[in-house]
PDB file of C-alpha atoms and ligand atoms in Angstrom:
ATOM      1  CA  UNK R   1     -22.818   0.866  19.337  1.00  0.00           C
ATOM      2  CA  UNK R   2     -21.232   4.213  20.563  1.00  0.00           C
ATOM      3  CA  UNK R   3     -17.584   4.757  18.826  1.00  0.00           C
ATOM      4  CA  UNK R   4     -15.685   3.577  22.614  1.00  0.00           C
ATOM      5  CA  UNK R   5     -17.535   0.100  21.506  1.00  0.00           C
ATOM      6  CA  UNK R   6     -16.869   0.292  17.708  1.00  0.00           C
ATOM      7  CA  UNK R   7     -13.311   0.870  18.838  1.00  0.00           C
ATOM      8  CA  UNK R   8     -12.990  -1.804  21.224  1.00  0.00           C
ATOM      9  CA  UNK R   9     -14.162  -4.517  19.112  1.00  0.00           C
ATOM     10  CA  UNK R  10     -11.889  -3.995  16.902  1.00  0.00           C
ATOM     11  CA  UNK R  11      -8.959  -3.883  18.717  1.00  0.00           C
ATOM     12  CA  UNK R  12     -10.086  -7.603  20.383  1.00  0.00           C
ATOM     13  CA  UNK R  13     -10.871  -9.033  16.848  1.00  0.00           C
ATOM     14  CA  UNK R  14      -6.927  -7.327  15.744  1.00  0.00           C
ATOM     15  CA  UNK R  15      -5.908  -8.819  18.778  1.00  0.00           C
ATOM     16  CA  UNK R  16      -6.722 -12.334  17.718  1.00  0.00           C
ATOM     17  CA  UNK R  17      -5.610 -11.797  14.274  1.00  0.00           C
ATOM     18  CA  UNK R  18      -2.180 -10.433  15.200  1.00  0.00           C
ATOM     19  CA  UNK R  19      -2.114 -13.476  17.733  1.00  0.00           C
ATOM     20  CA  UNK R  20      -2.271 -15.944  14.808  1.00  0.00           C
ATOM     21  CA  UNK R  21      -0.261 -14.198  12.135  1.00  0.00           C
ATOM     22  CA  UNK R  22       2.427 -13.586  15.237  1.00  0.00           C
ATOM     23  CA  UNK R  23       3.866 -17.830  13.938  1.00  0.00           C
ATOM     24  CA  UNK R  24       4.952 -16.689  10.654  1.00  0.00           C
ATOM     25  CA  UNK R  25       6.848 -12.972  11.754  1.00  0.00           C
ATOM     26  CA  UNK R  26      10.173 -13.029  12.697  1.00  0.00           C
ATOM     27  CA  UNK R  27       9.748 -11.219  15.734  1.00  0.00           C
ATOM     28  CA  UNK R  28       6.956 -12.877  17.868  1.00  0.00           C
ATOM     29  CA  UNK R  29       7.729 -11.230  21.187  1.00  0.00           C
ATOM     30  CA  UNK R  30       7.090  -7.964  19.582  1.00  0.00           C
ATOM     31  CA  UNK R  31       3.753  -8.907  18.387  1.00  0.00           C
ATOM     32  CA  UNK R  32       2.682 -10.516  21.158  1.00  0.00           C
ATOM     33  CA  UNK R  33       3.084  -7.542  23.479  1.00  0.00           C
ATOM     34  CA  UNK R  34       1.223  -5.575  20.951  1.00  0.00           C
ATOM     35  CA  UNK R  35      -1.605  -8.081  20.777  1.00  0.00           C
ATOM     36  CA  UNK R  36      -1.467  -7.929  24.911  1.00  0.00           C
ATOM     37  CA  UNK R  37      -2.001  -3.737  24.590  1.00  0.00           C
ATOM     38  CA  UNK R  38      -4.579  -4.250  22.374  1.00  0.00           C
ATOM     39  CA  UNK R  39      -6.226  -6.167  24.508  1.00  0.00           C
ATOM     40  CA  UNK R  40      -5.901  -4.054  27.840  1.00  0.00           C
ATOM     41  CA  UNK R  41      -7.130  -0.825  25.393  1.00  0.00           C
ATOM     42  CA  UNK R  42     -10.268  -3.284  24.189  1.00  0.00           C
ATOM     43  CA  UNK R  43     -11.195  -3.801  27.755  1.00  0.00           C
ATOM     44  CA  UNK R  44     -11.013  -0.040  28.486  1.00  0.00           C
ATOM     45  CA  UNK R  45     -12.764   1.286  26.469  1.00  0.00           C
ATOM     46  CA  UNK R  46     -15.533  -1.196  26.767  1.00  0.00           C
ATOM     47  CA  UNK R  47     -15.933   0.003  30.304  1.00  0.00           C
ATOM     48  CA  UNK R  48     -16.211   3.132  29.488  1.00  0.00           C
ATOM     49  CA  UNK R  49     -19.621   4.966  28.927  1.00  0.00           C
ATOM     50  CA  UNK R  50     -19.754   7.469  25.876  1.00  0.00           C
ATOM     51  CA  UNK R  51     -18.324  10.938  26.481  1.00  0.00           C
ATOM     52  CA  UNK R  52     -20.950  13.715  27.222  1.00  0.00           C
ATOM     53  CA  UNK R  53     -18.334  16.224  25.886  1.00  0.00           C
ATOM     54  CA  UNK R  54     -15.705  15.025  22.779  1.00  0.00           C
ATOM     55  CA  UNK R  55     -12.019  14.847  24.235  1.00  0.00           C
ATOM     56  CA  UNK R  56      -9.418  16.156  22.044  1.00  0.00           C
ATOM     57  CA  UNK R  57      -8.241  13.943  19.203  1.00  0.00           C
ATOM     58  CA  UNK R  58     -11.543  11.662  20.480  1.00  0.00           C
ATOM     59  CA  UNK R  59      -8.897   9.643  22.951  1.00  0.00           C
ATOM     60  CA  UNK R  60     -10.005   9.132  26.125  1.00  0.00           C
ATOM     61  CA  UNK R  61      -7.778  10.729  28.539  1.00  0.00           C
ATOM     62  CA  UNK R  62      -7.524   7.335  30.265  1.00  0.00           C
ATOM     63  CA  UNK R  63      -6.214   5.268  27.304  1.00  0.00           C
ATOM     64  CA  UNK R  64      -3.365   8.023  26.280  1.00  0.00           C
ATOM     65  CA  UNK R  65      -0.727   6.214  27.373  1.00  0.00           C
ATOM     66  CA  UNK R  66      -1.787   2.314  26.031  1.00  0.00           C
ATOM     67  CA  UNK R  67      -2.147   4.582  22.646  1.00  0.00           C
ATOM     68  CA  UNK R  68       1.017   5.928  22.763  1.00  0.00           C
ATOM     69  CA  UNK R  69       2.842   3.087  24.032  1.00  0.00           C
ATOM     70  CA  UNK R  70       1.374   0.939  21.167  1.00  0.00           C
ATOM     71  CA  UNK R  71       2.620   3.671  19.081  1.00  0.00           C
ATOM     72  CA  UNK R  72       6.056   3.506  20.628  1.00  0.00           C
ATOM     73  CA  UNK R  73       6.071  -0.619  19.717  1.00  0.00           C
ATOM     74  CA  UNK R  74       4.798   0.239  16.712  1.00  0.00           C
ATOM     75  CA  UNK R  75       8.422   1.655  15.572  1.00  0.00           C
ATOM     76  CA  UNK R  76       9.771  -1.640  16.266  1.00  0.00           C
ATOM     77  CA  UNK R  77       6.923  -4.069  14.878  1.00  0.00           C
ATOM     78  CA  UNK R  78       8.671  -6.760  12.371  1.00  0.00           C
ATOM     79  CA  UNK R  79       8.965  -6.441   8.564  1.00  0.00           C
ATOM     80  CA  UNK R  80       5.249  -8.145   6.902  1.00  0.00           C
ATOM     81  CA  UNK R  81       3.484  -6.125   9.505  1.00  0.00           C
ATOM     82  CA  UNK R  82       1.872  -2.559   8.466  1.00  0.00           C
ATOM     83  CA  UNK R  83       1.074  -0.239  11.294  1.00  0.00           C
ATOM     84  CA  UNK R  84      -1.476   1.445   9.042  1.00  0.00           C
ATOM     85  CA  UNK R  85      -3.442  -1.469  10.493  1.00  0.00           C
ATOM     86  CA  UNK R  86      -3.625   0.010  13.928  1.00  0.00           C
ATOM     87  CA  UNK R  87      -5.720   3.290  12.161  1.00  0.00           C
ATOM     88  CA  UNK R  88      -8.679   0.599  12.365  1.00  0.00           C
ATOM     89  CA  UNK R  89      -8.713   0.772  15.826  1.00  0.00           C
ATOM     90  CA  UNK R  90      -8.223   4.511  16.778  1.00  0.00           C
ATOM     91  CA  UNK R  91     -10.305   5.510  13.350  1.00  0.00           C
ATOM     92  CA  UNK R  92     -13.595   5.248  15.573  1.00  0.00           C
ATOM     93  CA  UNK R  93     -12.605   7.497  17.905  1.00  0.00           C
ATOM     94  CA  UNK R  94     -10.629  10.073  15.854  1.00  0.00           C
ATOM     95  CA  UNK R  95     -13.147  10.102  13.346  1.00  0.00           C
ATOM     96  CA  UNK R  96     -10.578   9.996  11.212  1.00  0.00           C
ATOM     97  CA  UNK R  97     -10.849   7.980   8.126  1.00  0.00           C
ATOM     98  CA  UNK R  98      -7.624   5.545   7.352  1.00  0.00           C
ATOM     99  CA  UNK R  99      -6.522   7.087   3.928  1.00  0.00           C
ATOM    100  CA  UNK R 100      -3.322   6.401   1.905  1.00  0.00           C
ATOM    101  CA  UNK R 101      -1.373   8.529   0.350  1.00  0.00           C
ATOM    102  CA  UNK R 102      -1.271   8.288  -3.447  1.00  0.00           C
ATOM    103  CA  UNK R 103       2.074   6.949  -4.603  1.00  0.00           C
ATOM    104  CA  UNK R 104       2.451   8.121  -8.103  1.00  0.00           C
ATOM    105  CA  UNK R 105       4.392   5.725  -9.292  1.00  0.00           C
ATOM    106  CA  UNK R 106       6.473   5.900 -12.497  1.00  0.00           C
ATOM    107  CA  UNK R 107       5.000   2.499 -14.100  1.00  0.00           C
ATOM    108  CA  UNK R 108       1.743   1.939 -15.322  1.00  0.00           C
ATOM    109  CA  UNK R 109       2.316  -1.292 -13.959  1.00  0.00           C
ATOM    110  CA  UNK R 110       3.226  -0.438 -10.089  1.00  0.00           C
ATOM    111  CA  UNK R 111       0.236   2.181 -11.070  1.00  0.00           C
ATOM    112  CA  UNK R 112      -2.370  -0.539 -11.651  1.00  0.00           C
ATOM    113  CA  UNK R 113      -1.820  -2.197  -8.736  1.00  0.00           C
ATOM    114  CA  UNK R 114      -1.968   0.384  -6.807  1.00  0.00           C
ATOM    115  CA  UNK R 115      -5.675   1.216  -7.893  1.00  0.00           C
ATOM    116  CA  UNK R 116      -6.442  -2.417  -7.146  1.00  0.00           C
ATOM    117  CA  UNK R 117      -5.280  -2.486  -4.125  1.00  0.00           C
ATOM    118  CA  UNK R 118      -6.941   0.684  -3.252  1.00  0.00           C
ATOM    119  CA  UNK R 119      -9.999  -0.633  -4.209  1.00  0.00           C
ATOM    120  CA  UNK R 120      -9.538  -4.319  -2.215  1.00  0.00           C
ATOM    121  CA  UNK R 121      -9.023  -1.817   0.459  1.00  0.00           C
ATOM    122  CA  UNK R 122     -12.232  -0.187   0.152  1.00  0.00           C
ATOM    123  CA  UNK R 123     -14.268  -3.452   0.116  1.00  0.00           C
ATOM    124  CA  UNK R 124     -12.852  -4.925   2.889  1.00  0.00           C
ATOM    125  CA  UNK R 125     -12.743  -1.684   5.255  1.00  0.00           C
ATOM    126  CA  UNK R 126     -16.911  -1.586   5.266  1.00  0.00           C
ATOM    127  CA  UNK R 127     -17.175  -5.212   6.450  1.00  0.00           C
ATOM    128  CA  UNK R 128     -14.459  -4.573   9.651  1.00  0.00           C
ATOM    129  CA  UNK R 129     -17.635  -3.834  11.639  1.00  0.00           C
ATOM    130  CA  UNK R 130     -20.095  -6.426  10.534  1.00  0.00           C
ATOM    131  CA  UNK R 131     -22.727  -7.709  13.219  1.00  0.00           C
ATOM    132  CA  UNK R 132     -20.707 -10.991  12.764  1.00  0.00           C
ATOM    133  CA  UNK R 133     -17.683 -11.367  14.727  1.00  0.00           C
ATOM    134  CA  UNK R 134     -16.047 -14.033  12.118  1.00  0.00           C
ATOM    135  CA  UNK R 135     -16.266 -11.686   9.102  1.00  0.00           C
ATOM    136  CA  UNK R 136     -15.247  -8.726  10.884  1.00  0.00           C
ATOM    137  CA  UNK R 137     -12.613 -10.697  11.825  1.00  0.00           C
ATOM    138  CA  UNK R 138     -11.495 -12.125   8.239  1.00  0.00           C
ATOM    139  CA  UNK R 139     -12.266  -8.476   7.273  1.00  0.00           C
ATOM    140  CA  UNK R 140      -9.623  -7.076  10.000  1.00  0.00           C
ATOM    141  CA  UNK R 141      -6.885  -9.922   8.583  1.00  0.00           C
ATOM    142  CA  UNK R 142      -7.634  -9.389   5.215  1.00  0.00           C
ATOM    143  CA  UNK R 143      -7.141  -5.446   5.287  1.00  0.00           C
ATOM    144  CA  UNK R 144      -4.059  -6.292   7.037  1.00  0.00           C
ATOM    145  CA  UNK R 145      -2.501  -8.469   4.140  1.00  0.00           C
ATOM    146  CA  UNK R 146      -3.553  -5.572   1.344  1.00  0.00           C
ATOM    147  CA  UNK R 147      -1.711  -2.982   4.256  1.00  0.00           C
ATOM    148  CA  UNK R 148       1.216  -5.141   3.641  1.00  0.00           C
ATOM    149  CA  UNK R 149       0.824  -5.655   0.243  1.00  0.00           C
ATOM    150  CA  UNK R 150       0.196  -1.555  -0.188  1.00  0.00           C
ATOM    151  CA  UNK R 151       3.803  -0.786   1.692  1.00  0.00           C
ATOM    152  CA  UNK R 152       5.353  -2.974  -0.691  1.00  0.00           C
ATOM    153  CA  UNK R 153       3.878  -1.109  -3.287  1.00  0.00           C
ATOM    154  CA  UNK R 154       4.871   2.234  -1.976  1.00  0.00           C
ATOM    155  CA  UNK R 155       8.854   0.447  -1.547  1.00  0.00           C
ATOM    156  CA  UNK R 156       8.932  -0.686  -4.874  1.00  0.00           C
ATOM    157  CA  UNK R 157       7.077   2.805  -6.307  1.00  0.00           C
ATOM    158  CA  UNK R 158      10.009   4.597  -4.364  1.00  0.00           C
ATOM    159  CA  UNK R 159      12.862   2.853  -6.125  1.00  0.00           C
ATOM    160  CA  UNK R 160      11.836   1.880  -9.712  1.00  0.00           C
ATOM    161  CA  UNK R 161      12.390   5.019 -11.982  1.00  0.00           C
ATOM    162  CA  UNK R 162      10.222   5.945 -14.808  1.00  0.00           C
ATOM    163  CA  UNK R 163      10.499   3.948 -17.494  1.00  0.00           C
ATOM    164  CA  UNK R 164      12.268   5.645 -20.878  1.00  0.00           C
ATOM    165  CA  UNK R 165      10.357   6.354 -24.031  1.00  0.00           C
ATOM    166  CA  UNK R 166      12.281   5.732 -27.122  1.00  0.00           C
ATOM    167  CA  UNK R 167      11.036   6.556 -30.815  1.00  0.00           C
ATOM    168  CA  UNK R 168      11.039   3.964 -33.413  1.00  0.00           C
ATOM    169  CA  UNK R 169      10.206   3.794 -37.001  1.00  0.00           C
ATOM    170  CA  UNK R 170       6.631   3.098 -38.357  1.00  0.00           C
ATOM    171  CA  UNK R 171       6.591   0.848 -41.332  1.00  0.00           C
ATOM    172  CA  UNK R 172       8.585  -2.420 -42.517  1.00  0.00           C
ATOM    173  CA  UNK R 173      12.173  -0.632 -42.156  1.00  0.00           C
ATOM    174  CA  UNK R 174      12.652  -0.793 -38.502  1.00  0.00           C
ATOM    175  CA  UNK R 175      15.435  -2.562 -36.337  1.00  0.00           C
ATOM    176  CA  UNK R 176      16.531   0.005 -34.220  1.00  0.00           C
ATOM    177  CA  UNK R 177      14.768   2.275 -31.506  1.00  0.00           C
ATOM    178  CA  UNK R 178      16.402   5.565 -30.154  1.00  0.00           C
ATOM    179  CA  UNK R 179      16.213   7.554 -27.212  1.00  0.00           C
ATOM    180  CA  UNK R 180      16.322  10.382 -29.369  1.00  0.00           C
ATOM    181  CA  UNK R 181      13.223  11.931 -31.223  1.00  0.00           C
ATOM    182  CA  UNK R 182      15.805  13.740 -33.717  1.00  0.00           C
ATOM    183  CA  UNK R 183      18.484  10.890 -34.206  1.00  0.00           C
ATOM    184  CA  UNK R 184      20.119  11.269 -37.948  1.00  0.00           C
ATOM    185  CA  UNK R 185      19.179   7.614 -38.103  1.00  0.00           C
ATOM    186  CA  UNK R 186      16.027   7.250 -37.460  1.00  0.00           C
ATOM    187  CA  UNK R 187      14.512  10.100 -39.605  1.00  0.00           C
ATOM    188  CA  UNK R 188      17.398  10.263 -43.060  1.00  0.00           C
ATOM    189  CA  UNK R 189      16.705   7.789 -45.318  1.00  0.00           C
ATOM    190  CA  UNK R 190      13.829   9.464 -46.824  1.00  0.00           C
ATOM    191  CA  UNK R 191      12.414   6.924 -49.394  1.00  0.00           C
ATOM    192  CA  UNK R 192      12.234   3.811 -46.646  1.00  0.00           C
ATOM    193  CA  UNK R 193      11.088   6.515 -43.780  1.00  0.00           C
ATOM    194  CA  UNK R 194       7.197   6.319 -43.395  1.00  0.00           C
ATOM    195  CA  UNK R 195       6.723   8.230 -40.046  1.00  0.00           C
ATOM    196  CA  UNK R 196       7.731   7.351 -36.168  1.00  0.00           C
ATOM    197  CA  UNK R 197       6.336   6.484 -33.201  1.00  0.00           C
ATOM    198  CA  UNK R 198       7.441   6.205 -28.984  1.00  0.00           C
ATOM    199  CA  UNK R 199       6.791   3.414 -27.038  1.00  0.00           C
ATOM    200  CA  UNK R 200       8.472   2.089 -23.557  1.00  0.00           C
ATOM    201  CA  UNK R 201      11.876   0.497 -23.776  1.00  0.00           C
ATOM    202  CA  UNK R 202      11.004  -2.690 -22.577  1.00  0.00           C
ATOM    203  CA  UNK R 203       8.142  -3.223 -25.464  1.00  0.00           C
ATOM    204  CA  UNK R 204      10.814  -1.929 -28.278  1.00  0.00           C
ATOM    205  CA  UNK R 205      13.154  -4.973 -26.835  1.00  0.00           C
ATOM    206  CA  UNK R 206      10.406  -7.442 -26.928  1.00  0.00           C
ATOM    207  CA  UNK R 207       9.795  -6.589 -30.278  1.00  0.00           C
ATOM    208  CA  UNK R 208      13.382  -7.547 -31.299  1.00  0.00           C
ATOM    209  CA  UNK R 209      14.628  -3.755 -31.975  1.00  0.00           C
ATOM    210  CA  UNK R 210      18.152  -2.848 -30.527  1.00  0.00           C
ATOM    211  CA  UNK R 211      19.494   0.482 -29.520  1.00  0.00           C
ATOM    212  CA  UNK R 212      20.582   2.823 -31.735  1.00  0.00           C
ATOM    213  CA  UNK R 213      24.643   3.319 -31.883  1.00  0.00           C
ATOM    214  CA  UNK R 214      24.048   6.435 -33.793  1.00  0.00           C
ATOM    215  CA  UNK R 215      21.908   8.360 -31.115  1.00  0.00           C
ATOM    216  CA  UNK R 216      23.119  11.567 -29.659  1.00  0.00           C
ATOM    217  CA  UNK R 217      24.426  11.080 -26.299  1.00  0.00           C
TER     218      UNK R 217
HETATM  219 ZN1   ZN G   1      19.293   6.737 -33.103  1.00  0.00          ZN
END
């Protein structure tokens, strides 16, 4: 299959996925006049034969304006529907690969999923053009849920801040934790101080501690 074909299969099978997922969005019109321009690009470029000579960006000149007005719809698509989706289709002929930018977010946590979404990602993006038209198509509505899932991600990476470290104290004599390395408190005492240690906030809490009154500010 030349890269018009690649191209226009997938925008059929996205078609058919956005079709069915269009019940549970809010805004149905919306999706359903997508679905109808990704069905009038499908059927373009599937007449079309394979360029002799690349055009710029690898759009035909022909299909600039279903492109752009899918972009323009795009801005508008409901909530629970990522646009990164729409690289799939257009990927063929730019011959550019759909890549995400890393989110470096603060928490391990949002950090983990992140990497596990990345790599759901990966799996799923090599079976979007399988010689089967119903795993391609579970491929195509799969990567669209982990799309979703991923600009959740990068939401929630945007607005949780980095979790503190405090310092508490090694050994039996511990009840406190600080947010100060230094704190009078947590280092005097000599004979029942054995040596300190940081961990997050949230796992000093969970281990009972409370914060120190005596900290600097
Ligand atoms: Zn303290």
């Amino acid at each position: 299959m030349h890269r018009y074909a690649v191209a226009s299969r997938r925008a059929r099978l996205l078609a058919d996925v956005l079709r069915t997922r269009a019940i549970d969005l809010n805004d149905r019109s919306t999706v359903l006049l997508i679905t109808e321009y990704l069905e009038m690009i499908a059927a373009r470029l599937h007449c079309y034969p394979a360029p002799a000579t690349p055009e710029p960006n690898g759009i035909p000149r022909n299909l600039a304006p279903d492109i752009d007005a899918l972009a323009r719809h795009q801005a508008s698509i409901p909530v629970g529907l990522s646009v990164r989706i729409f690289e799939y289709v257009t990927a063929p002929l730019t011959g550019m690969p759909v890549e995400l930018a890393p989110l470096n977010p603060a928490s391990d946590y949002l950090a983990t999923q992140e990497r596990r979404l990345l790599d759901a990602i990966a799996v799923m993006a090599v079976r979007v053009d399988d010689e089967s038209d119903a795993v391609a198509h579970s491929a195509l509505a799969g990567l669209l849920s982990l799309h979703n899932r991923h600009d959740r991600l990068a939401h929630l990476a945007a607005v949780t801040p980095a979790e503190r470290s405090v310092h508490v104290r090694t050994g039996t004599y511990r009840r406190a934790y600080h947010p100060h390395a230094a704190c009078p408190a947590l280092t005097g005492k000599r004979r029942t101080y054995s040596g300190q240690e940081s961990m997050p906030e949230r796992m000093a809490r969970a281990e009972g501690l409370t914060l120190c009154r005596r900290c600097p500010a």
